Coordinates of C-alpha atoms and ligand atoms in Angstrom, one line a residue:
M17 CA 112.4 136.1 -4.7
T18 CA 112.4 139.4 -6.6
I19 CA 110.4 142.1 -4.8
K20 CA 108.9 144.7 -7.1
S21 CA 109.2 147.6 -4.8
L22 CA 112.9 146.9 -4.1
D23 CA 113.5 146.8 -7.9
I24 CA 111.6 150.1 -8.3
I25 CA 113.6 151.7 -5.4
H26 CA 116.8 150.5 -7.0
D27 CA 115.8 151.9 -10.4
E28 CA 114.9 155.2 -8.8
H29 CA 118.4 155.2 -7.1
R30 CA 120.0 154.5 -10.5
A31 CA 118.1 157.5 -12.0
L32 CA 119.3 159.7 -9.2
A33 CA 122.8 158.3 -9.5
A34 CA 122.8 159.1 -13.3
M35 CA 121.8 162.7 -12.6
L36 CA 124.5 163.1 -9.9
S37 CA 127.1 161.5 -12.1
G38 CA 126.1 163.9 -14.9
L39 CA 126.4 166.9 -12.6
R40 CA 129.8 165.7 -11.5
S41 CA 131.2 165.1 -14.9
I42 CA 129.9 168.5 -16.2
A43 CA 131.6 170.2 -13.2
S44 CA 134.9 168.3 -14.0
G45 CA 134.6 169.4 -17.6
I46 CA 134.1 173.1 -16.5
E47 CA 137.0 172.8 -14.1
A48 CA 139.3 171.4 -16.8
G49 CA 138.2 174.1 -19.2
R50 CA 136.6 171.6 -21.6
L51 CA 133.0 172.8 -21.0
K52 CA 131.3 176.2 -20.6
P53 CA 128.7 176.3 -17.9
D54 CA 125.1 175.8 -19.2
Y55 CA 123.3 177.3 -16.1
D56 CA 119.9 176.4 -17.4
L57 CA 120.9 172.8 -17.8
L58 CA 122.4 172.6 -14.4
E59 CA 119.3 174.2 -13.0
S60 CA 117.0 171.6 -14.6
M61 CA 119.2 168.8 -13.3
I62 CA 118.8 170.1 -9.8
E63 CA 115.1 170.6 -10.4
Y64 CA 114.8 167.0 -11.4
I65 CA 116.5 165.9 -8.1
D66 CA 114.1 168.1 -6.2
K67 CA 110.9 167.0 -7.9
V68 CA 111.5 163.2 -8.3
P69 CA 113.9 161.8 -5.7
E70 CA 113.2 164.3 -2.9
K71 CA 109.5 164.8 -3.3
V72 CA 108.4 161.3 -4.5
H73 CA 111.0 158.7 -3.7
H74 CA 112.1 159.6 -0.1
P75 CA 108.5 160.1 1.2
K76 CA 107.5 156.7 -0.1
E77 CA 110.4 155.0 1.6
D78 CA 109.4 156.7 4.9
Q79 CA 105.6 155.9 4.6
Y80 CA 105.8 152.4 3.4
L81 CA 109.2 150.5 3.5
F82 CA 110.5 152.1 6.7
A83 CA 107.1 152.2 8.4
K84 CA 106.7 148.4 7.9
L85 CA 110.2 147.5 8.8
R86 CA 109.9 149.6 12.1
Q87 CA 107.1 147.3 13.1
R88 CA 108.9 144.1 12.2
C89 CA 112.5 144.5 13.2
A90 CA 113.9 146.4 16.2
E91 CA 117.4 145.8 14.9
A92 CA 116.6 148.1 12.0
L93 CA 115.5 151.1 14.1
P94 CA 118.9 152.9 14.4
V95 CA 119.5 152.8 10.6
I96 CA 115.9 153.7 9.8
E97 CA 116.1 156.7 12.1
R98 CA 119.3 157.9 10.6
L99 CA 117.9 157.7 7.1
E100 CA 114.6 159.4 8.1
T101 CA 116.6 162.2 9.6
E102 CA 118.5 162.5 6.3
H103 CA 115.2 162.6 4.4
R104 CA 114.0 165.5 6.7
Q105 CA 117.3 167.4 5.9
G106 CA 116.6 167.0 2.1
D107 CA 114.9 170.4 1.6
A108 CA 117.7 172.2 3.4
R109 CA 120.4 170.4 1.5
M110 CA 118.6 171.1 -1.8
A111 CA 118.4 174.7 -0.9
T112 CA 122.1 174.9 -0.2
L113 CA 122.9 173.4 -3.6
R114 CA 120.4 175.7 -5.4
D115 CA 121.9 178.7 -3.7
A116 CA 125.4 177.7 -4.6
L117 CA 124.3 177.4 -8.3
A118 CA 122.5 180.8 -8.1
S119 CA 125.8 182.4 -6.8
Y120 CA 127.7 180.7 -9.5
R121 CA 125.4 182.0 -12.2
Q122 CA 125.6 185.5 -10.7
Q123 CA 129.4 185.6 -10.1
G124 CA 130.5 183.6 -13.1
E125 CA 133.9 181.9 -12.8
A126 CA 134.5 183.3 -9.3
G127 CA 131.5 181.4 -8.1
F128 CA 132.6 178.0 -9.5
Q129 CA 134.6 176.8 -6.6
G130 CA 131.8 177.3 -4.1
Y131 CA 129.3 175.6 -6.4
H132 CA 131.7 172.7 -7.0
E133 CA 132.3 172.2 -3.2
A134 CA 128.5 172.3 -2.5
L135 CA 127.9 169.8 -5.3
K136 CA 130.6 167.4 -4.1
T137 CA 129.1 167.5 -0.6
Y138 CA 125.6 166.8 -1.9
I139 CA 126.7 163.9 -4.1
E140 CA 128.7 162.3 -1.3
Q141 CA 125.8 162.5 1.1
E142 CA 123.3 161.1 -1.4
W143 CA 125.6 158.2 -2.4
K144 CA 126.1 157.2 1.2
H145 CA 122.4 157.4 1.8
M146 CA 121.4 155.2 -1.1
N147 CA 124.1 152.7 -0.4
T148 CA 123.0 152.4 3.2
E149 CA 119.5 151.7 2.0
E150 CA 120.6 149.1 -0.4
R151 CA 123.2 147.4 1.8
E152 CA 121.6 147.7 5.2
V153 CA 117.9 148.2 4.8
F154 CA 117.1 146.0 1.8
P155 CA 118.6 142.8 3.5
L156 CA 116.7 143.4 6.7
A157 CA 113.5 144.1 4.9
K158 CA 113.9 140.9 2.8
A159 CA 114.5 138.9 6.0
H160 CA 111.7 140.4 8.2
L161 CA 108.7 141.6 6.1
T162 CA 105.8 139.4 5.3
A163 CA 104.1 138.7 1.9
E164 CA 101.2 141.0 2.9
D165 CA 103.7 143.8 3.8
W166 CA 105.3 143.5 0.4
A167 CA 101.9 143.6 -1.4
E168 CA 101.2 146.9 0.3
I169 CA 104.6 148.4 -0.3
D170 CA 104.6 147.1 -3.9
A171 CA 101.3 148.8 -4.6
A172 CA 102.5 152.1 -3.4
F173 CA 105.7 152.0 -5.4
L174 CA 104.1 150.7 -8.5
S175 CA 102.0 153.9 -8.7
N176 CA 105.2 156.0 -9.0
Q177 CA 105.9 157.9 -12.1
N178 CA 108.7 156.7 -14.4
P179 CA 111.9 157.8 -12.5
W180 CA 113.7 158.5 -15.7
E181 CA 111.0 160.7 -17.2
G182 CA 109.0 162.2 -14.4
A183 CA 105.2 162.3 -14.3
A184 CA 104.5 163.7 -17.7
G185 CA 107.7 162.6 -19.4
E186 CA 109.1 166.1 -18.7
Y187 CA 112.6 164.8 -17.9
R188 CA 113.0 162.5 -20.9
A189 CA 114.8 165.2 -22.9
L190 CA 116.9 166.1 -19.9
F191 CA 118.1 162.5 -19.5
S192 CA 119.1 162.2 -23.1
K193 CA 120.9 165.5 -22.9
I194 CA 123.0 164.5 -20.0
V195 CA 123.7 161.0 -21.4
N196 CA 125.3 162.8 -24.4
I197 CA 127.4 165.1 -22.2
A198 CA 128.3 162.7 -19.4
P199 CA 130.1 159.4 -19.5
A200 CA 127.9 156.4 -19.0
P201 CA 126.5 156.6 -15.5
V202 CA 127.6 153.9 -13.1
G203 CA 124.7 152.1 -11.5
L204 CA 124.5 151.3 -7.8
G205 CA 125.3 147.9 -6.3
G206 CA 124.6 144.6 -8.0
Ligands
FE2_390 FE1 116.1 157.5 1.1
FE2_391 FE1 116.2 155.7 -1.5

């Protein structure tokens, strides 16, 4: 059975993974002296992560998928609680990354190391988070949620904006820009 909302969540994860992998390869290029920092580009990539995954994607997981699974499967409680805690830390983690970029912009080369470390930490946390959702939560949800549960969750996720473009297509140009800079993004899972 294919479940629409899980496909949408997976697609949203791929959009976030593409952005993270773009940020990583730009940072590697800067480190290797192949690229000069384009601070505005880096800022808009971080803004995308803040506006789409952090403000749209995570809240919907909490309100719909996790809320239903809580009712249906006690076994899922520890992992759900861990993921919800990580969602609550999202704003603070974004702020750390944004501050690191602001210092980099201000200090130039001297600020690169700090930015790069903050970026690597952020990427590692997000990857772990998405993989936990796909490997642990998706299978439990598939096993325990009812057809009515899925109808409700699907309706909520179907109303999402396009994860690759944002609500008004404002990130379309950003995605084509990073695709040109970064090597092809590696999608999550199978
Ligand atoms: Fe999440
Ligand atoms: Fe997620």
